[in-house]
XYZ file of N, CA, C and O in Angstrom:
560
model
N 0.927 -1.516 0.185
C 0.320 0.015 0.052
C 0.991 1.371 0.287
O 2.372 1.319 0.800
N 0.616 2.413 -0.757
C 1.211 3.252 -1.162
C 0.519 4.526 -0.858
O -0.303 4.423 -1.010
N 0.852 5.814 0.065
C -0.119 7.033 -0.323
C -0.159 7.724 -1.655
O 0.674 6.920 -2.403
N -0.276 8.801 -1.609
C -0.889 9.815 -3.305
C 0.404 9.615 -4.153
O 0.549 10.323 -5.300
N 1.334 9.950 -3.366
C 3.291 9.762 -3.756
C 3.925 8.441 -3.891
O 5.387 9.033 -4.727
N 3.656 6.806 -3.827
C 3.527 6.271 -4.025
C 4.957 6.328 -2.726
O 5.342 4.508 -2.693
N 5.044 6.424 -1.402
C 5.467 6.100 -0.566
C 5.117 5.244 0.025
O 3.791 4.623 0.418
N 5.701 4.196 0.449
C 5.034 2.494 1.082
C 4.808 3.204 2.508
O 5.205 3.741 3.198
N 3.281 2.181 2.426
C 2.540 2.966 3.897
C 2.515 1.065 4.910
O 2.304 1.368 5.850
N 2.617 -0.119 3.616
C 2.424 -1.046 4.662
C 2.406 -2.433 3.664
O 2.717 -1.994 2.548
N 2.736 -2.999 3.788
C 4.092 -4.603 2.989
C 3.262 -5.664 3.680
O 3.473 -5.509 5.164
N 2.632 -6.630 3.022
C 1.771 -7.875 3.748
C 2.698 -9.106 2.276
O 2.253 -8.785 1.064
N 3.222 -9.732 3.037
C 3.006 -11.141 2.288
C 2.358 -11.979 1.919
O 1.874 -12.225 2.940
N 2.043 -12.612 1.132
C 1.101 -13.477 0.312
C 1.703 -14.517 -0.050
O 2.678 -14.879 -0.948
N 1.493 -15.821 -0.605
C 1.651 -16.408 -1.669
C 1.271 -16.107 -2.946
O 0.442 -15.170 -3.078
N 1.902 -16.117 -4.134
C 1.360 -16.435 -5.322
C 0.933 -16.838 -5.861
O -0.183 -15.891 -6.595
N -0.453 -17.293 -4.879
C -1.481 -17.705 -5.560
C -2.667 -17.174 -5.222
O -4.504 -18.033 -5.615
N -2.737 -16.183 -3.933
C -3.444 -15.636 -3.746
C -3.754 -14.449 -4.440
O -3.114 -14.115 -4.558
N -5.121 -13.930 -4.935
C -4.687 -13.056 -5.328
C -5.110 -11.658 -4.465
O -5.474 -11.828 -3.437
N -4.598 -10.019 -5.206
C -4.669 -8.964 -3.576
C -5.864 -8.778 -3.058
O -5.660 -8.705 -2.254
N -7.227 -9.007 -3.593
C -8.181 -8.196 -2.790
C -8.539 -9.236 -1.814
O -8.925 -8.997 -0.650
N -7.687 -10.876 -1.777
C -8.529 -11.094 -0.614
C -6.479 -11.118 0.663
O -7.202 -11.185 1.961
N -6.402 -10.130 0.140
C -5.283 -9.679 1.344
C -5.743 -8.049 1.756
O -5.331 -8.135 2.693
N -6.399 -7.406 1.275
C -6.707 -5.930 1.531
C -7.450 -5.509 2.464
O -6.508 -4.660 3.571
N -7.422 -6.737 2.928
C -7.790 -6.318 5.130
C -6.606 -6.175 6.066
O -6.211 -5.989 6.884
N -5.744 -7.420 5.713
C -4.586 -7.374 6.226
C -3.499 -6.208 5.729
O -2.575 -5.356 6.958
N -3.810 -5.338 4.446
C -2.870 -4.581 3.842
C -2.657 -3.140 5.328
O -2.223 -2.550 4.884
N -4.654 -3.175 5.066
C -5.456 -1.654 5.830
C -4.983 -1.706 7.942
O -4.425 -1.011 7.684
N -4.768 -3.200 7.626
C -4.587 -3.287 9.549
C -2.526 -3.394 9.762
O -2.675 -2.569 10.622
N -2.318 -3.309 8.616
C -0.614 -3.192 8.730
C 0.210 -2.120 8.648
O 1.412 -1.720 8.682
N -0.821 -0.877 7.995
C -0.740 0.089 8.397
C 0.494 0.716 9.732
O -0.274 0.328 10.295
N 1.535 0.898 9.603
C 1.846 1.030 10.829
C 2.050 2.465 11.785
O 1.593 2.670 13.219
N 2.168 3.094 11.131
C 1.481 4.909 11.337
C 0.260 5.201 11.253
O 0.168 5.316 9.673
N -0.473 5.856 12.041
C -1.991 6.402 10.840
C -1.613 7.651 10.590
O -0.714 8.615 10.728
N -2.467 7.528 9.281
C -2.382 9.244 8.175
C -2.131 10.300 8.814
O -4.205 10.097 9.349
N -1.663 11.650 9.334
C -2.694 12.381 10.389
C -3.744 12.636 9.087
O -3.618 12.939 8.005
N -4.979 13.568 9.355
C -5.847 14.134 9.377
C -6.633 15.156 9.704
O -6.339 15.094 10.812
N -6.907 16.274 9.331
C -7.759 17.218 9.641
C -8.997 16.966 10.317
O -9.721 16.108 9.235
N -9.983 17.869 10.902
C -11.391 17.347 11.224
C -11.999 17.665 10.018
O -11.539 18.533 9.084
N -12.654 17.000 9.665
C -13.667 16.626 8.787
C -13.197 16.067 7.224
O -13.397 15.933 6.849
N -11.669 15.830 7.539
C -11.542 15.097 6.071
C -11.663 13.976 6.034
O -11.846 12.860 6.312
N -11.340 13.480 4.218
C -12.074 12.029 4.376
C -11.008 11.375 3.847
O -9.618 12.081 3.240
N -10.741 10.278 4.359
C -9.792 9.386 3.921
C -9.996 8.518 2.225
O -11.224 7.927 2.665
N -8.917 8.285 1.653
C -9.559 7.748 0.379
C -9.100 6.549 -0.224
O -8.053 6.457 0.385
N -9.754 5.413 -0.389
C -8.884 4.329 -1.185
C -8.528 4.100 -2.678
O -10.244 3.852 -3.280
N -7.779 4.440 -3.106
C -8.202 3.912 -4.584
C -7.285 2.755 -5.654
O -6.425 2.677 -4.575
N -8.211 1.777 -5.753
C -8.307 0.779 -5.942
C -8.198 0.686 -7.662
O -9.424 1.199 -8.415
N -8.010 -1.264 -7.869
C -8.295 -1.414 -9.772
C -9.624 -2.352 -9.500
O -9.614 -2.446 -8.772
N -9.785 -2.450 -11.011
C -10.728 -3.300 -11.585
C -10.735 -4.545 -10.629
O -11.758 -5.507 -10.064
N -9.697 -5.263 -10.390
C -9.149 -6.407 -9.154
C -10.056 -6.679 -8.418
O -10.564 -7.864 -7.745
N -10.311 -5.656 -7.445
C -10.747 -5.287 -6.349
C -12.407 -4.299 -6.122
O -12.984 -4.691 -5.397
N -12.542 -5.086 -7.514
C -14.609 -4.543 -6.796
C -15.389 -5.847 -6.964
O -16.027 -6.660 -7.444
N -15.323 -6.060 -5.936
C -16.239 -7.457 -5.126
C -16.974 -6.261 -3.865
O -16.195 -5.505 -3.210
N -17.525 -6.621 -3.402
C -18.620 -6.477 -2.253
C -17.619 -6.596 -1.282
O -17.719 -6.048 0.047
N -17.322 -7.570 -0.799
C -16.008 -7.986 0.248
C -15.132 -6.733 0.031
O -14.640 -6.324 1.693
N -15.000 -6.159 -0.619
C -13.814 -5.029 -0.633
C -14.110 -3.966 -0.601
O -13.769 -3.483 0.216
N -15.208 -3.920 -1.008
C -16.437 -2.458 -0.496
C -15.367 -2.461 0.898
O -16.080 -1.015 1.270
N -17.024 -3.463 1.603
C -17.233 -3.800 2.857
C -15.766 -3.167 3.414
O -16.366 -2.749 4.492
N -15.022 -4.337 3.637
C -13.923 -3.902 4.111
C -13.514 -2.140 3.926
O -12.418 -1.790 5.683
N -13.193 -1.623 2.512
C -13.007 0.021 3.131
C -14.040 0.912 4.043
O -13.226 1.395 4.790
N -15.487 0.516 3.575
C -16.358 1.533 4.709
C -16.016 1.098 5.966
O -16.306 2.106 7.005
N -15.862 -0.539 6.413
C -14.950 -1.081 7.670
C -14.301 -0.309 8.286
O -14.309 -0.327 9.698
N -14.002 0.229 7.131
C -12.219 1.510 8.367
C -12.027 3.020 7.755
O -10.960 3.395 7.982
N -13.443 3.142 7.677
C -13.564 4.362 7.306
C -12.537 5.134 6.075
O -13.112 6.423 5.913
N -13.219 4.499 5.117
C -12.129 4.303 3.615
C -13.843 4.470 2.747
O -14.144 3.913 2.731
N -13.148 5.929 2.043
C -14.034 5.749 0.333
C -13.532 5.389 -0.388
O -12.108 5.303 -1.164
N -13.588 4.265 -0.902
C -13.429 3.564 -1.883
C -13.757 3.776 -2.758
O -14.872 3.913 -3.946
N -12.612 4.283 -4.127
C -12.655 4.418 -6.081
C -12.059 3.109 -6.312
O -10.569 2.906 -6.708
N -12.966 2.284 -6.444
C -13.516 1.544 -7.509
C -14.053 1.299 -8.759
O -14.993 1.474 -8.791
N -12.769 0.802 -9.613
C -13.427 1.245 -11.492
C -14.310 0.205 -11.128
O -14.152 -0.893 -10.713
N -15.682 -0.165 -12.261
C -16.572 -1.239 -12.222
C -16.092 -2.221 -12.837
O -15.409 -1.700 -14.587
N -15.861 -3.362 -13.109
C -15.356 -4.619 -14.346
C -16.213 -4.391 -15.368
O -17.726 -3.850 -15.578
N -15.996 -4.210 -16.812
C -16.452 -4.663 -18.118
C -17.062 -5.966 -17.430
O -16.731 -7.005 -17.309
N -18.686 -5.809 -18.665
C -19.018 -6.956 -18.683
C -19.675 -6.959 -20.140
O -19.505 -5.901 -20.914
N -20.143 -7.521 -20.823
C -21.077 -7.697 -21.928
C -21.653 -6.919 -21.808
O -22.183 -5.943 -22.166
N -22.956 -7.117 -20.718
C -24.077 -5.923 -20.519
C -23.770 -4.143 -20.280
O -23.866 -2.982 -20.575
N -22.282 -4.116 -20.174
C -21.854 -3.086 -19.582
C -20.261 -2.797 -19.937
O -19.413 -2.610 -18.812
N -19.938 -2.636 -21.510
C -18.953 -2.516 -21.101
C -18.093 -1.272 -20.838
O -18.194 -0.550 -20.924
N -16.958 -1.908 -20.933
C -16.174 -0.700 -20.051
C -15.803 1.300 -21.834
O -15.970 1.071 -22.422
N -15.959 1.963 -21.036
C -15.939 3.435 -21.151
C -15.239 3.620 -22.208
O -13.192 3.228 -21.991
N -14.806 4.477 -23.791
C -13.637 4.209 -24.432
C -13.025 5.186 -23.894
O -13.279 6.318 -22.849
N -11.567 5.694 -23.632
C -10.661 6.430 -23.345
C -11.247 7.762 -23.813
O -11.902 8.477 -24.217
N -11.114 9.418 -22.609
C -11.497 10.133 -22.385
C -13.034 10.305 -22.297
O -13.642 11.393 -22.436
N -13.876 9.378 -21.801
C -14.942 8.925 -21.626
C -15.389 9.666 -20.422
O -14.958 9.282 -19.707
N -16.195 11.249 -19.934
C -16.001 11.188 -18.558
C -16.455 10.373 -17.985
O -16.189 9.810 -16.401
N -17.676 9.039 -17.972
C -18.388 7.514 -17.174
C -16.704 6.940 -16.869
O -16.611 6.367 -16.397
N -15.528 7.053 -17.712
C -14.382 6.091 -17.499
C -14.260 6.555 -16.486
O -13.656 7.912 -16.299
N -13.205 5.209 -15.648
C -12.777 6.110 -14.544
C -11.142 6.306 -14.485
O -10.678 6.218 -15.023
N -11.173 7.735 -13.887
C -9.820 7.729 -14.094
C -8.275 7.389 -13.233
O -8.783 6.656 -12.798
N -7.138 6.759 -14.466
C -6.187 5.700 -13.744
C -5.378 6.422 -12.834
O -5.331 7.479 -12.668
N -5.553 6.236 -11.673
C -4.816 5.695 -10.230
C -3.510 4.871 -10.368
O -2.555 5.096 -9.388
N -3.980 3.617 -10.913
C -2.599 2.516 -10.451
C -1.109 3.028 -11.138
O -0.580 2.202 -9.847
N -0.448 4.301 -11.334
C 0.706 4.294 -11.989
C 1.376 5.105 -11.064
O 3.136 4.227 -10.522
N 0.734 5.657 -9.316
C 1.165 5.428 -8.388
C 1.930 3.840 -7.565
O 3.058 4.550 -7.432
N 1.287 3.276 -7.685
C 1.742 2.268 -7.085
C 2.388 1.521 -7.745
O 4.018 0.833 -7.320
N 2.880 1.023 -9.238
C 3.207 0.624 -9.933
C 5.103 1.397 -9.744
O 6.068 1.299 -9.684
N 4.940 3.399 -9.613
C 5.985 3.542 -9.055
C 6.980 2.711 -7.958
O 8.058 3.136 -7.839
N 6.001 3.145 -7.262
C 6.865 2.197 -5.275
C 6.771 0.684 -6.012
O 7.952 0.547 -5.870
N 6.653 0.679 -7.286
C 6.774 -1.304 -7.225
C 8.379 -1.215 -7.445
O 9.680 -1.980 -7.568
N 8.059 -0.405 -8.779
C 9.917 -0.709 -9.292
C 11.171 0.586 -8.221
O 12.011 0.028 -8.811
N 10.704 0.823 -7.220
C 11.374 1.644 -6.341
C 12.049 0.605 -5.422
O 13.134 0.140 -5.720
N 11.065 -0.471 -5.419
C 11.163 -1.568 -4.174
C 12.181 -2.527 -5.568
O 12.934 -3.498 -5.177
N 12.532 -2.375 -6.861
C 12.740 -3.193 -7.895
C 14.638 -2.826 -8.177
O 15.096 -3.396 -8.942
N 14.642 -1.555 -7.189
C 16.481 -0.909 -7.226
C 16.815 -1.714 -6.707
O 18.159 -1.953 -6.486
N 16.386 -2.363 -5.547
C 17.296 -3.237 -4.460
C 17.051 -4.497 -5.261
O 16.265 -5.350 -5.091
N 18.847 -4.728 -5.511
C 18.825 -6.340 -6.308
C 18.424 -7.314 -5.442
O 17.997 -8.999 -5.787
N 18.558 -7.194 -4.392
C 18.519 -7.968 -2.970
C 16.575 -8.733 -3.486
O 16.313 -9.764 -3.207
N 15.901 -7.908 -3.614
C 14.045 -8.556 -4.184
C 14.020 -8.357 -5.125
O 12.827 -9.354 -5.496
N 14.316 -8.032 -5.957
C 14.671 -8.992 -7.287
C 14.379 -10.543 -8.560
O 13.702 -10.651 -8.234
N 15.037 -10.983 -7.255
C 14.962 -12.422 -7.413
C 15.198 -13.535 -5.828
O 16.057 -12.116 -5.227
N 14.388 -13.766 -4.995
C 14.001 -14.628 -4.390
C 14.903 -14.673 -3.766
O 14.560 -16.138 -3.623
N 15.546 -15.101 -2.456
C 16.683 -16.442 -2.228
C 17.014 -16.461 -0.931
O 17.228 -17.733 -0.535
N 15.937 -15.446 -0.526
C 15.320 -16.270 1.387
C 14.222 -17.378 1.577
O 13.277 -17.015 0.505
N 14.663 -18.195 1.944
C 13.387 -19.211 1.573
C 13.049 -19.067 2.815
O 11.477 -19.141 2.951
N 13.067 -18.484 4.361
C 11.972 -18.454 4.539
C 11.156 -16.952 5.216
O 11.497 -16.091 4.454
N 9.854 -16.822 4.498
C 9.238 -15.525 4.790
C 8.944 -14.452 5.742
O 9.523 -13.147 5.295
N 10.017 -15.011 7.341
C 10.287 -13.786 8.123
C 11.506 -12.887 6.959
O 11.118 -11.420 7.685
N 12.719 -13.460 6.923
C 13.711 -13.103 6.108
C 13.451 -12.465 5.336
O 14.091 -10.901 4.811
N 13.060 -13.117 4.394
C 12.278 -11.950 3.609
C 11.736 -10.487 2.896
O 11.704 -9.562 2.826
N 11.064 -11.231 4.178
C 9.273 -9.472 4.727
C 10.901 -8.415 5.561
O 10.905 -7.109 5.503
N 11.761 -9.158 6.281
C 12.628 -8.187 6.859
C 13.655 -7.757 5.936
O 13.694 -6.380 5.760
N 14.356 -8.111 4.798
C 14.655 -7.219 3.542
C 13.861 -6.256 3.103
O 13.991 -5.065 2.174
N 12.574 -7.031 2.744
C 11.057 -6.239 1.422
C 11.448 -4.441 3.115
O 10.453 -4.046 2.340
N 11.078 -4.424 4.179
C 10.919 -3.748 5.044
C 12.231 -2.813 5.867
O 11.945 -1.026 5.436
N 12.707 -3.364 5.187
C 13.847 -2.566 5.385
C 14.063 -1.538 3.955
O 14.437 -0.223 3.831
N 14.258 -2.226 2.656
C 13.863 -0.868 1.977
C 13.233 -0.643 1.726
O 13.248 0.929 0.930
N 11.275 -0.881 2.436
C 10.913 -0.122 2.781
C 10.925 1.233 3.101
O 10.943 2.881 3.211
N 12.108 1.255 4.163
C 12.860 2.026 4.918
C 13.630 2.753 4.075
O 13.192 4.483 4.119
N 14.639 2.455 3.568
C 15.311 3.362 2.676
C 14.574 4.098 1.862
O 14.978 5.210 1.432
N 13.311 3.565 1.525
C 12.636 4.630 0.636
C 12.514 5.437 0.745
O 12.077 7.109 0.548
N 11.730 4.978 2.247
C 10.465 6.617 2.856
C 11.732 7.074 3.177
O 11.449 8.628 3.145
N 12.917 6.603 3.631
C 14.081 7.742 3.970
C 14.056 8.578 2.869
O 14.480 10.039 2.968
N 14.300 7.836 1.308
C 15.022 9.208 0.149
C 13.981 9.854 0.084
O 14.124 10.921 -0.827
N 12.689 9.140 0.341
C 11.242 10.860 0.125
C 11.734 11.882 1.012
O 11.222 12.514 0.536
N 11.633 11.689 2.025
C 10.984 12.279 3.324
C 12.590 13.166 3.186
O 12.759 14.350 3.742
N 13.674 12.127 3.589
C 15.037 13.678 3.658
C 15.168 15.155 2.802
O 15.556 16.594 3.598
N 14.750 14.904 1.933
C 15.043 16.078 1.045
C 13.928 17.468 1.240
O 14.045 18.429 0.915
N 12.693 16.668 1.727
C 12.231 17.569 2.568
C 12.775 18.334 3.669
O 11.755 19.986 4.023
N 13.534 17.853 4.422
C 13.663 18.441 5.803
C 14.907 19.361 5.430
O 15.260 19.900 6.505
N 15.386 19.387 4.474
C 16.556 20.459 3.749
C 15.983 21.551 3.680
O 14.661 22.051 3.972
């Protein structure tokens, strides 16, 4: 999970056979520090079409989040053309930028660790370095 600038907020490991939508509750619960909010401010959660399930929407509502999930395309309701105002705006690139920052760590490109706890430690170290690199220029 990342914030609006791609800075990691939470990391959860799962098996390769599990869909991301099944891990949404665990990811939302894995946020270590709560995001500071001002009074009356809304918390938004942008997800892709893979999360368009009643369970994911209910999980977001339970945690006080406003879910922005585009509807899945079907034969009855095809995906609107690009530029159409009915089409949900793309926001997935923010997460993909975060993934590319993780890929800069050679240790994470190929998983050499056999134990999940060891791999999670390397991922958390990489996340800490990414956060530090993004926030350090702001303090100067």
